[in-house]
Amino acid sequence: MPKSKSSENNRPKKATVGMQLLHNPILNKGTAFTDAEREDLKLRGLLPPRVCSQDQQMMRVLENLRRKPTDLEKYIFLVGLQNRNETLFYRTLVDNIEELMPIIYTPTVGKACQKYGHIFRRPRGLYLISEDRGRIDAVLQNWPHDDVSVVVVTDGERILGLGDLGANGMGIPVGKLALYTACAGVDPSHCLPITIDVGTNNEALLEDPLYIGLPQRRIDGSAYVELMDEFMESIRKRYPEALIQFEDFSGTHAFNLLNRYRSSYRMFNDDIQGTAAVTLAGLRSALRISGGALSDQRVLFMGAGAAGIGIGSLLACALEKGGVPKAEALRASWFFDSKGLVVAGRERVRDMQKPFAHKNPEIRDFAEAVRVLKPTAIVGVSGRPSLFTEKVVREMAKLNVRPIIFPLSNPTSQAECTAEEAYGWSEGRAIFASGSPFDPVSHSGKLFQPGQGNNAYIFPGVGLGVVASGAGKVTDEMFLVAAAALSDMVGEAEFAKGMLYPPLGSIREVSKVIAVAVAEEAFSAGVSSADRPDDLADYVERMIYSPDYGPLA
Ligand code: NAD
């Protein structure tokens, strides 16, 4: 049986008391310390007299939070709370996930990363730099926790759709791991955010005196790969059971590193595989609405980078499992990038794009590609706004009774079209999902609740399932079962509102169901050498951290 992760493992062993206790974010309960605790833990006099419940504390947090004039100010406030009282931070996040996810994660985290050096207060996570080559083992020893289940790592080169933000990208692993805890109940002390700073090619950051990273250009080539190889080995040595999730690397590095490590390490790339699973789940839900079959779909992607190629590959994998021959399964996906339609024989087709470079004349205009290829779905993963023009959406609506339109680029400002545009230009017939949230849209007397194909539906559950099963690697089949489980959890009530995913408010339940499905897949495929627990659902349930004040050890 895989090792159970007790949520007490990383808690300080010696009693911490007095002011030191109030300054320890893991143990601090603030005004919720009981009278007896105040006596025992030398807190008498150090706190205002009234003992508050966690609910009362949360009421105060929300009152303060909602007074903040901007989302960035809300982000700064929440990070401050996380630094003071982690349990209260997670209780507030869990109980208000729909309101706070857009602050803790996209779109606000994008703004936070752009200004990271300017809003910097306290370090979170671990920074590795190119000069650490040869000493990464030693740097990892500085991390205070001996038990880590999940590492999220970035090199900051492609932060959301915002480009190279260098070390400012730390906001991403920090935010993703907050979601691991909030959505899947991974103990926060088992989470390790890492930024590998190999420099930045962002001129504005290089000239910014408050930039927090190395003021130098990126290293690349063999020096970069050797640094990454050492990093992977060092993590395995210090944290042999940890899952390593790659985030926001550039498309080329993302693919090369995934292919380099996927069979020998417990790792995955969320931009490629997590995105693919959440999009496949959205497609499955869309087809439950339209009544179409997956094997009859033709998907045209705007953008042929990590996210797009990842989705095309998982879709091909799903079709092959359903009996479609490989060549045909690959032809379900067509790609359009900054040079036009990706076709065989075109100049500059990247290696990862080659399986999808089908025989066809070159086309440079996206609306023309839609007219010629007659897709059933268009998926935007270009990181560029407004590329799904009125002409494109109207053409999709002419070709399909229920056109599937997924502008997935993040943050909201980069979406290929807005929800209002998609519904408006298709007379309310579009089946819509975006990457970042959109407000409900009213069209012809009907209120649509735009679905958000948020990776947070997938990666926390997949991660928990991998950790729970002790799987040695992360397989495509795990993402297929996660996508199926996610789509199966959407009900008629959501479909009636145009939603393709379950409400975010149910995300802890969603993540648990996905975790069990993924762990089951790991055991049945023999990817885990551990014994399957008799009651897998109960085993997963018992691993889940709940942000309640417990007795102090
Ligand atoms: P990437 O840099 O690897 O790929 C971007 C692709 O877009 C490249 O193929 C590029 O040639 C193409 N492109 C750029 N400008 C274009 C233009 N004007 N016309 C056509 N194509 C153009 O990036 P990625 O990792 O694939 O991510 C792309 C976007 O997808 C980002 O905005 C990211 O936030 C978003 N994304 C969303 C989700 C989600 O919603 N769940 C998940 C992952 C990524």
Coordinates of C-alpha atoms and ligand atoms in Angstrom, one line a residue:
M1 CA 0.0 0.0 0.0
P2 CA 1.4 3.5 -0.8
K3 CA 2.6 5.5 2.1
S4 CA -0.1 7.5 3.7
K5 CA 0.6 11.3 3.9
S6 CA -0.2 12.4 7.4
S7 CA -1.0 16.1 7.5
E8 CA 1.1 16.3 10.6
N9 CA 4.4 15.2 9.0
N10 CA 5.9 18.6 8.4
R11 CA 4.4 20.3 11.4
P12 CA 7.1 21.7 13.9
K13 CA 7.8 19.0 16.4
K14 CA 8.8 21.2 19.4
A15 CA 6.1 23.3 20.9
T16 CA 6.3 26.9 19.7
V17 CA 4.9 29.5 22.0
G18 CA 4.3 33.2 22.5
M19 CA 5.1 35.7 19.8
Q20 CA 7.0 33.1 17.9
L21 CA 3.8 31.1 17.6
L22 CA 1.8 34.1 16.4
H23 CA 4.4 34.7 13.7
N24 CA 4.4 31.0 12.5
P25 CA 1.8 30.9 9.6
I26 CA 1.4 27.2 9.8
L27 CA 0.5 27.1 13.5
N28 CA -1.0 30.6 14.0
K29 CA -4.7 30.8 14.8
G30 CA -4.7 34.5 15.7
T31 CA -7.7 35.6 17.7
A32 CA -9.1 32.0 17.5
F33 CA -6.6 30.7 20.2
T34 CA -8.9 29.5 23.0
D35 CA -8.6 30.7 26.5
A36 CA -6.8 27.4 27.6
E37 CA -4.4 27.7 24.6
R38 CA -3.6 31.3 25.5
E39 CA -2.7 30.1 29.0
D40 CA -0.7 27.1 28.0
L41 CA 1.1 28.7 25.0
K42 CA 2.2 31.9 26.7
L43 CA -0.1 34.0 24.6
R44 CA -1.9 35.8 27.5
G45 CA -1.8 39.5 26.8
L46 CA -0.5 39.1 23.3
L47 CA -4.0 38.9 21.7
P48 CA -7.1 41.1 22.0
P49 CA -9.3 39.6 24.7
R50 CA -12.3 38.3 22.6
V51 CA -11.9 34.7 21.3
C52 CA -13.2 34.5 17.8
S53 CA -14.4 31.5 15.9
Q54 CA -12.8 30.7 12.5
D55 CA -16.1 31.8 10.9
Q56 CA -15.9 35.2 12.6
Q57 CA -12.3 35.5 11.4
M58 CA -13.3 34.7 7.9
M59 CA -16.1 37.3 8.1
R60 CA -13.4 39.9 8.9
V61 CA -11.2 38.7 6.1
L62 CA -14.0 38.9 3.5
E63 CA -15.0 42.3 4.8
N64 CA -11.5 43.6 4.4
L65 CA -11.0 41.8 1.1
R66 CA -14.1 43.2 -0.6
R67 CA -13.2 46.7 0.4
K68 CA -10.0 46.5 -1.8
P69 CA -10.4 48.7 -4.9
T70 CA -8.6 46.4 -7.4
D71 CA -8.1 42.7 -7.9
L72 CA -4.4 43.1 -7.6
E73 CA -4.9 44.7 -4.1
K74 CA -7.1 41.7 -3.2
Y75 CA -4.3 39.3 -4.4
I76 CA -1.7 41.2 -2.2
F77 CA -4.1 41.0 0.7
L78 CA -4.7 37.3 0.3
V79 CA -1.0 36.6 0.1
G80 CA -0.5 38.6 3.3
L81 CA -3.1 36.4 5.0
Q82 CA -1.3 33.2 3.7
N83 CA 1.9 34.5 5.2
R84 CA 0.1 35.2 8.6
N85 CA -2.4 32.4 9.0
E86 CA -2.3 29.6 6.5
T87 CA -5.3 27.7 7.9
L88 CA -7.5 30.7 7.8
F89 CA -6.3 31.5 4.2
Y90 CA -7.2 28.0 3.0
R91 CA -10.6 28.0 4.9
T92 CA -11.5 31.3 3.2
L93 CA -10.3 30.0 -0.2
V94 CA -12.2 26.7 0.1
D95 CA -15.4 28.3 1.2
N96 CA -15.3 31.0 -1.4
I97 CA -13.6 29.3 -4.3
E98 CA -15.7 30.8 -7.1
E99 CA -15.0 34.3 -5.9
L100 CA -11.4 33.8 -5.0
M101 CA -10.0 31.5 -7.7
P102 CA -9.8 34.4 -10.2
I103 CA -7.8 36.3 -7.7
I104 CA -5.4 33.6 -6.6
Y105 CA -5.2 32.3 -10.1
T106 CA -5.9 33.5 -13.6
P107 CA -6.6 36.3 -14.5
T108 CA -5.3 38.2 -11.5
V109 CA -2.2 36.1 -10.9
G110 CA -1.1 37.3 -14.4
K111 CA -1.1 40.9 -13.3
A112 CA 0.6 39.9 -10.1
C113 CA 3.4 38.2 -12.0
Q114 CA 3.9 41.3 -14.3
K115 CA 4.4 43.4 -11.1
Y116 CA 5.9 40.8 -8.9
G117 CA 9.1 42.8 -8.1
H118 CA 7.0 45.8 -7.3
I119 CA 4.5 44.1 -4.9
F120 CA 7.1 41.8 -3.4
R121 CA 6.8 41.5 0.4
R122 CA 8.0 38.1 1.6
P123 CA 9.6 35.2 -0.3
R124 CA 7.5 32.1 -1.0
G125 CA 8.9 29.0 -2.6
L126 CA 12.4 28.1 -3.7
Y127 CA 14.5 30.0 -6.3
L128 CA 17.1 28.1 -8.2
I129 CA 19.5 30.0 -10.5
S130 CA 21.7 29.0 -13.4
E131 CA 24.8 29.4 -11.2
D132 CA 23.4 26.7 -8.9
R133 CA 24.6 24.0 -11.3
G134 CA 26.6 21.5 -9.3
R135 CA 25.0 22.6 -6.0
I136 CA 21.2 22.0 -6.4
D137 CA 21.3 19.2 -3.9
A138 CA 22.6 21.6 -1.3
V139 CA 20.1 24.4 -2.1
L140 CA 17.2 21.9 -1.8
Q141 CA 18.5 21.1 1.7
N142 CA 17.5 24.6 2.7
W143 CA 13.8 23.9 2.1
P144 CA 12.5 23.4 5.7
H145 CA 10.2 20.4 5.0
D146 CA 11.4 16.8 4.6
D147 CA 8.1 15.5 3.2
V148 CA 7.0 16.9 -0.1
S149 CA 4.3 15.4 -2.3
V150 CA 4.0 17.9 -5.1
V151 CA 6.5 20.2 -6.7
V152 CA 5.3 22.8 -9.2
V153 CA 8.2 24.3 -11.3
T154 CA 8.5 27.0 -13.9
D155 CA 11.3 28.8 -15.6
G156 CA 9.0 31.8 -16.2
E157 CA 9.5 31.9 -20.0
R158 CA 5.8 31.7 -21.0
I159 CA 3.6 33.0 -18.2
L160 CA 0.0 32.5 -19.1
G161 CA -0.4 34.4 -22.4
L162 CA 1.9 37.1 -21.1
G163 CA 5.3 35.9 -22.4
D164 CA 8.7 35.9 -20.6
L165 CA 8.4 37.2 -17.1
G166 CA 11.6 35.5 -15.8
A167 CA 11.7 35.0 -12.0
N168 CA 8.4 37.0 -11.6
G169 CA 6.8 33.7 -12.8
M170 CA 7.1 32.5 -9.2
G171 CA 3.4 33.6 -8.8
I172 CA 2.4 30.6 -11.0
P173 CA 3.8 27.7 -8.9
V174 CA 2.7 29.5 -5.7
G175 CA -0.8 29.9 -7.1
K176 CA -1.1 26.4 -8.6
L177 CA 0.0 24.9 -5.3
A178 CA -2.6 27.0 -3.4
L179 CA -5.1 25.3 -5.8
Y180 CA -3.7 21.9 -5.0
T181 CA -4.6 22.5 -1.4
A182 CA -7.9 24.3 -1.9
C183 CA -9.2 22.0 -4.7
A184 CA -7.7 18.6 -3.8
G185 CA -6.8 18.9 -0.2
V186 CA -3.0 18.4 -0.6
D187 CA -1.5 19.5 2.7
P188 CA 0.2 22.9 2.1
S189 CA 3.3 21.8 3.9
H190 CA 3.7 19.0 1.4
C191 CA 3.8 21.5 -1.5
L192 CA 6.9 23.0 -2.9
P193 CA 6.8 25.9 -5.5
I194 CA 10.1 26.3 -7.5
T195 CA 11.2 28.9 -10.0
I196 CA 14.3 28.1 -12.0
D197 CA 15.8 31.5 -12.9
V198 CA 17.9 31.1 -16.0
G199 CA 17.6 34.8 -16.9
T200 CA 15.0 36.6 -19.0
N201 CA 14.9 38.1 -22.5
N202 CA 12.2 40.6 -21.4
E203 CA 13.9 44.0 -22.0
A204 CA 11.5 45.9 -19.7
L205 CA 12.3 43.6 -16.8
L206 CA 16.1 43.7 -17.5
E207 CA 15.9 47.5 -17.1
D208 CA 13.6 47.5 -14.1
P209 CA 15.6 48.2 -10.9
L210 CA 12.9 46.4 -8.8
Y211 CA 13.0 43.1 -10.9
I212 CA 13.6 40.2 -8.5
G213 CA 15.4 37.9 -10.9
L214 CA 18.9 37.6 -12.4
P215 CA 19.4 40.7 -14.6
Q216 CA 20.8 38.6 -17.5
R217 CA 19.6 37.1 -20.7
R218 CA 18.3 33.5 -20.7
I219 CA 20.8 30.6 -21.0
D220 CA 19.7 27.9 -23.4
G221 CA 21.1 24.9 -25.2
S222 CA 23.1 22.3 -23.4
A223 CA 23.7 24.5 -20.3
Y224 CA 19.9 24.7 -19.9
V225 CA 19.3 21.0 -20.3
E226 CA 22.1 20.0 -18.0
L227 CA 20.7 22.3 -15.3
M228 CA 17.2 20.8 -15.7
D229 CA 18.7 17.2 -15.6
E230 CA 20.5 18.1 -12.4
F231 CA 17.3 19.6 -11.0
M232 CA 15.2 16.4 -11.7
E233 CA 17.9 14.2 -10.2
S234 CA 18.2 16.4 -7.1
I235 CA 14.4 16.4 -6.5
R236 CA 14.3 12.7 -6.8
K237 CA 17.1 12.3 -4.3
R238 CA 15.6 14.7 -1.7
Y239 CA 12.0 13.9 -2.3
P240 CA 11.7 10.5 -3.9
E241 CA 7.9 10.4 -3.7
A242 CA 7.3 13.8 -5.1
L243 CA 5.2 14.5 -8.3
I244 CA 6.8 17.2 -10.4
Q245 CA 4.4 19.4 -12.4
F246 CA 5.9 21.6 -15.1
E247 CA 4.2 25.0 -15.7
D248 CA 4.6 27.8 -18.2
F249 CA 7.8 26.8 -19.9
S250 CA 8.0 27.9 -23.6
G251 CA 6.4 25.5 -26.1
T252 CA 9.7 24.0 -27.3
H253 CA 11.1 23.5 -23.8
A254 CA 7.8 22.2 -22.6
F255 CA 7.7 19.4 -25.2
N256 CA 11.4 18.5 -25.1
L257 CA 11.5 18.3 -21.3
L258 CA 8.2 16.3 -21.2
N259 CA 9.6 13.8 -23.7
R260 CA 12.9 13.7 -21.9
Y261 CA 11.5 12.9 -18.4
R262 CA 8.1 11.4 -18.8
S263 CA 9.1 7.7 -18.8
S264 CA 11.6 7.9 -16.0
Y265 CA 10.2 10.5 -13.6
R266 CA 6.9 11.0 -11.8
M267 CA 6.2 14.2 -13.8
F268 CA 3.8 15.9 -16.2
N269 CA 3.4 19.2 -18.0
D270 CA 0.1 20.9 -17.1
D271 CA 0.1 23.3 -20.1
I272 CA 0.2 20.3 -22.4
Q273 CA -1.5 17.4 -20.6
G274 CA -3.7 19.2 -18.0
T275 CA -5.0 21.6 -20.7
A276 CA -5.6 18.7 -23.0
A277 CA -7.7 16.8 -20.5
V278 CA -9.8 19.8 -19.5
T279 CA -10.4 20.6 -23.1
L280 CA -11.3 17.0 -24.0
A281 CA -13.7 17.0 -21.1
G282 CA -15.3 20.2 -22.5
L283 CA -15.5 18.6 -25.9
R284 CA -17.2 15.5 -24.5
S285 CA -19.7 17.8 -22.6
A286 CA -20.3 19.8 -25.8
L287 CA -21.1 16.6 -27.6
R288 CA -23.5 15.5 -24.9
I289 CA -25.4 18.8 -25.7
S290 CA -25.2 18.6 -29.5
G291 CA -25.6 14.8 -29.7
G292 CA -22.4 14.5 -31.9
A293 CA -19.8 11.7 -31.8
L294 CA -16.2 12.4 -30.9
S295 CA -15.1 10.5 -34.0
D296 CA -17.0 12.9 -36.2
Q297 CA -15.3 16.0 -35.0
R298 CA -12.8 18.2 -36.8
V299 CA -11.1 20.7 -34.6
L300 CA -9.2 23.7 -36.0
F301 CA -6.8 25.3 -33.5
M302 CA -5.7 28.9 -33.5
G303 CA -2.2 28.5 -32.1
A304 CA 0.1 25.4 -32.5
G305 CA 2.1 25.6 -29.3
A306 CA 2.3 23.5 -26.2
A307 CA -1.4 23.7 -25.3
G308 CA -2.8 23.1 -28.8
I309 CA -0.5 20.2 -29.7
G310 CA -1.2 18.7 -26.3
I311 CA -5.0 18.8 -26.9
G312 CA -4.6 17.4 -30.5
S313 CA -2.4 14.6 -29.1
L314 CA -4.8 13.6 -26.3
L315 CA -7.8 13.8 -28.7
A316 CA -6.0 11.5 -31.1
C317 CA -5.2 9.1 -28.1
A318 CA -8.9 9.1 -27.1
L319 CA -10.0 8.4 -30.7
E320 CA -7.4 5.6 -31.1
K321 CA -8.7 4.0 -27.8
G322 CA -12.2 4.2 -29.5
G323 CA -10.9 2.2 -32.5
V324 CA -10.1 5.0 -34.9
P325 CA -6.8 4.2 -36.9
K326 CA -3.9 6.5 -35.8
A327 CA -3.6 8.4 -39.1
E328 CA -7.3 9.2 -39.1
A329 CA -7.2 10.1 -35.4
L330 CA -4.5 12.7 -36.1
R331 CA -6.5 14.2 -38.9
A332 CA -9.2 15.2 -36.5
S333 CA -7.0 18.1 -35.5
W334 CA -5.8 20.9 -37.8
F335 CA -3.5 23.8 -36.7
F336 CA -3.1 27.4 -37.7
D337 CA -0.2 29.4 -36.3
S338 CA 1.4 32.8 -36.8
K339 CA 2.5 31.6 -40.3
G340 CA -0.9 30.3 -41.4
L341 CA -2.3 26.7 -41.7
V342 CA 0.3 24.1 -40.6
V343 CA 0.5 21.8 -43.6
A344 CA 2.9 19.2 -44.9
G345 CA 5.8 20.8 -46.9
R346 CA 5.3 24.2 -45.4
E347 CA 8.4 26.1 -44.4
R348 CA 9.1 26.0 -40.6
V349 CA 7.0 23.1 -39.3
R350 CA 8.2 22.4 -35.7
D351 CA 8.9 18.8 -34.7
M352 CA 5.9 18.6 -32.3
Q353 CA 3.6 19.9 -35.1
K354 CA 4.7 17.4 -37.7
P355 CA 2.1 14.7 -36.9
F356 CA -0.6 17.3 -37.5
A357 CA 0.9 18.8 -40.7
H358 CA -1.6 17.3 -43.1
K359 CA -1.5 17.4 -46.9
N360 CA -3.4 20.6 -47.9
P361 CA -2.6 23.8 -49.8
E362 CA -1.3 26.6 -47.6
I363 CA -3.9 29.0 -46.2
R364 CA -2.9 32.3 -44.6
D365 CA -6.3 33.6 -43.5
F366 CA -8.1 31.9 -40.5
A367 CA -11.6 32.6 -41.8
E368 CA -10.7 31.1 -45.1
A369 CA -9.3 28.0 -43.3
V370 CA -12.6 27.7 -41.5
R371 CA -14.5 27.9 -44.8
V372 CA -12.3 25.3 -46.5
L373 CA -11.8 22.8 -43.6
K374 CA -15.4 23.0 -42.2
P375 CA -14.4 22.4 -38.6
T376 CA -17.0 21.5 -36.0
A377 CA -14.9 23.2 -33.3
I378 CA -12.4 26.0 -33.1
V379 CA -10.0 26.2 -30.2
G380 CA -8.0 29.3 -29.4
V381 CA -4.6 28.7 -27.9
S382 CA -2.6 31.5 -29.5
G383 CA -2.2 33.8 -26.5
R384 CA -3.4 36.6 -28.8
P385 CA -6.8 38.4 -28.4
S386 CA -9.6 38.9 -30.9
L387 CA -8.5 36.4 -33.5
F388 CA -11.9 34.7 -33.6
T389 CA -13.5 37.6 -35.5
E390 CA -17.1 38.1 -36.4
K391 CA -16.5 36.6 -39.8
V392 CA -15.0 33.5 -38.3
V393 CA -17.8 32.9 -35.7
R394 CA -20.5 33.6 -38.3
E395 CA -18.9 31.1 -40.7
M396 CA -18.8 28.5 -37.9
A397 CA -22.5 29.2 -37.2
K398 CA -23.2 28.7 -40.9
L399 CA -21.4 25.4 -40.9
N400 CA -22.7 24.0 -37.6
V401 CA -26.1 24.0 -35.8
R402 CA -24.1 24.1 -32.6
P403 CA -20.6 25.5 -33.3
I404 CA -18.1 24.6 -30.6
I405 CA -16.1 27.8 -29.8
F406 CA -13.3 27.6 -27.2
P407 CA -11.1 30.7 -26.9
L408 CA -8.8 29.3 -24.3
S409 CA -6.0 32.0 -24.2
N410 CA -5.3 33.5 -20.8
P411 CA -5.7 35.9 -19.1
T412 CA -9.2 37.3 -20.1
S413 CA -7.6 40.1 -22.0
Q414 CA -5.9 37.6 -24.4
A415 CA -9.0 35.5 -25.2
E416 CA -9.6 35.0 -28.9
C417 CA -13.1 36.3 -28.5
T418 CA -15.4 37.2 -25.6
A419 CA -18.4 35.1 -24.5
E420 CA -20.7 37.9 -25.6
E421 CA -19.2 37.9 -29.1
A422 CA -19.5 34.1 -29.5
Y423 CA -23.1 34.0 -28.4
G424 CA -24.0 37.2 -30.2
W425 CA -22.5 36.3 -33.6
S426 CA -23.9 32.8 -33.5
E427 CA -27.5 33.8 -32.6
G428 CA -27.0 32.1 -29.2
R429 CA -26.1 28.7 -30.8
A430 CA -22.4 28.6 -29.8
I431 CA -21.3 26.0 -27.3
F432 CA -18.7 28.1 -25.5
A433 CA -15.8 27.6 -23.0
S434 CA -13.0 30.0 -22.3
G435 CA -9.7 29.7 -20.4
S436 CA -10.3 32.7 -18.1
P437 CA -13.7 33.5 -16.6
F438 CA -16.4 35.6 -18.3
D439 CA -19.5 37.1 -16.7
P440 CA -22.9 35.6 -17.7
V441 CA -24.2 36.8 -21.0
S442 CA -27.9 37.6 -21.8
H443 CA -28.9 36.9 -25.4
S444 CA -32.4 36.8 -26.8
G445 CA -33.9 36.6 -23.4
K446 CA -31.7 33.6 -22.3
L447 CA -29.0 33.8 -19.7
F448 CA -25.8 31.9 -20.6
Q449 CA -23.2 31.0 -18.0
P450 CA -19.9 30.7 -20.0
G451 CA -18.0 27.6 -19.1
Q452 CA -14.4 28.0 -17.9
G453 CA -12.0 25.3 -19.2
N454 CA -9.9 25.8 -16.1
N455 CA -7.0 23.4 -15.7
A456 CA -7.8 23.5 -12.0
Y457 CA -10.6 21.0 -12.7
I458 CA -7.9 18.5 -13.7
F459 CA -4.4 18.9 -12.2
P460 CA -5.2 18.8 -8.5
G461 CA -7.2 15.6 -8.9
V462 CA -4.7 14.0 -11.2
G463 CA -1.9 15.0 -8.8
L464 CA -3.7 13.6 -5.8
G465 CA -4.4 10.4 -7.7
V466 CA -0.7 9.9 -8.7
V467 CA 0.5 10.6 -5.1
A468 CA -2.2 8.3 -3.6
S469 CA -1.4 5.4 -5.9
G470 CA 2.4 5.9 -5.7
A471 CA 2.5 5.7 -9.5
G472 CA 6.0 5.7 -10.9
K473 CA 5.0 7.8 -13.9
V474 CA 2.1 9.8 -15.2
T475 CA 0.4 8.3 -18.3
D476 CA -1.8 9.6 -21.1
E477 CA -4.5 7.1 -19.9
M478 CA -4.6 8.9 -16.6
F479 CA -5.6 12.1 -18.4
L480 CA -8.2 10.3 -20.5
V481 CA -9.9 8.9 -17.4
A482 CA -9.7 12.3 -15.7
A483 CA -11.4 13.9 -18.7
A484 CA -14.1 11.3 -18.8
A485 CA -14.7 11.6 -15.0
L486 CA -14.9 15.4 -15.2
S487 CA -17.4 15.4 -18.1
D488 CA -19.5 12.7 -16.4
M489 CA -19.9 15.0 -13.5
V490 CA -21.7 17.7 -15.5
G491 CA -25.5 17.5 -15.2
E492 CA -28.5 18.7 -17.2
A493 CA -28.9 21.7 -14.9
E494 CA -25.4 22.9 -16.0
F495 CA -26.1 22.1 -19.7
A496 CA -29.3 24.2 -19.5
K497 CA -27.2 27.2 -18.6
G498 CA -24.6 26.5 -21.3
M499 CA -22.0 25.3 -18.8
L500 CA -19.7 22.4 -19.9
Y501 CA -18.0 21.9 -16.5
P502 CA -19.4 21.3 -13.0
P503 CA -19.8 24.4 -10.8
L504 CA -16.4 25.5 -9.3
G505 CA -18.1 25.3 -5.9
S506 CA -18.0 21.5 -6.3
I507 CA -14.3 21.3 -7.2
R508 CA -13.2 19.4 -4.0
E509 CA -15.7 16.6 -4.9
V510 CA -14.6 16.7 -8.5
S511 CA -10.9 16.4 -7.6
K512 CA -11.6 13.5 -5.3
V513 CA -13.5 11.6 -8.0
I514 CA -10.7 12.3 -10.5
A515 CA -8.1 11.3 -8.0
V516 CA -9.8 7.9 -7.4
A517 CA -10.2 7.3 -11.1
V518 CA -6.5 8.2 -11.8
A519 CA -5.3 6.0 -8.9
E520 CA -7.5 3.1 -10.2
E521 CA -5.9 3.5 -13.6
A522 CA -2.4 3.5 -12.1
F523 CA -3.1 0.2 -10.2
S524 CA -4.9 -1.5 -13.1
A525 CA -2.2 -0.5 -15.6
G526 CA 0.5 -1.7 -13.2
V527 CA 2.2 1.7 -13.1
S528 CA 2.3 1.5 -9.3
S529 CA 4.3 -1.1 -7.6
A530 CA 2.3 -0.5 -4.4
D531 CA -0.7 -2.7 -3.3
R532 CA -4.1 -1.3 -4.1
P533 CA -5.9 -0.3 -0.8
D534 CA -9.1 -2.3 -0.4
D535 CA -11.2 0.8 -0.3
L536 CA -9.5 3.2 -2.6
A537 CA -12.1 6.0 -2.3
D538 CA -11.8 5.9 1.5
Y539 CA -8.0 5.8 1.3
V540 CA -8.0 9.0 -0.9
E541 CA -10.5 10.7 1.4
R542 CA -8.3 10.1 4.4
M543 CA -5.4 11.9 2.7
I544 CA -7.3 15.1 2.2
Y545 CA -6.2 18.1 4.3
S546 CA -9.0 20.2 5.7
P547 CA -8.2 23.8 6.8
D548 CA -9.6 23.6 10.3
Y549 CA -7.8 24.5 13.5
G550 CA -6.7 21.3 15.2
P551 CA -5.1 20.9 18.6
L552 CA -1.4 22.1 18.5
A553 CA 1.1 19.2 18.6
Ligands
NAD1 P1 2.8 28.7 -26.9 O1 3.7 29.9 -26.9 O2 3.5 27.3 -26.8 O3 2.0 28.7 -28.3 C1 1.4 29.8 -28.9 C2 1.0 29.4 -30.3 O4 0.2 30.5 -30.9 C3 2.2 29.3 -31.3 O5 2.0 28.2 -32.2 C4 2.2 30.6 -32.1 O6 2.8 30.5 -33.4 C5 0.7 30.9 -32.1 N1 0.4 32.3 -32.4 C6 0.9 33.4 -31.9 N2 0.4 34.5 -32.4 C7 -0.5 34.0 -33.3 C8 -1.3 34.7 -34.3 N3 -1.4 36.0 -34.3 N4 -2.1 33.9 -35.1 C9 -2.0 32.6 -35.0 N5 -1.2 31.9 -34.2 C10 -0.5 32.6 -33.3 O7 1.8 28.9 -25.8 P2 0.8 27.7 -25.2 O8 1.4 27.1 -24.0 O9 0.3 26.8 -26.2 O10 -0.4 28.7 -24.6 C11 -1.2 29.4 -25.5 C12 -2.3 30.1 -24.8 O11 -3.2 29.1 -24.3 C13 -1.9 31.0 -23.6 O12 -2.6 32.2 -23.6 C14 -2.3 30.2 -22.4 O13 -2.7 31.0 -21.3 C15 -3.5 29.4 -22.9 N6 -3.8 28.2 -22.2 C16 -5.0 28.1 -21.7 C17 -5.3 27.0 -20.9 C18 -6.7 26.8 -20.4 O14 -7.6 27.6 -20.6 N7 -7.0 25.7 -19.7 C19 -4.3 26.1 -20.6 C20 -3.0 26.3 -21.1 C21 -2.8 27.4 -21.9

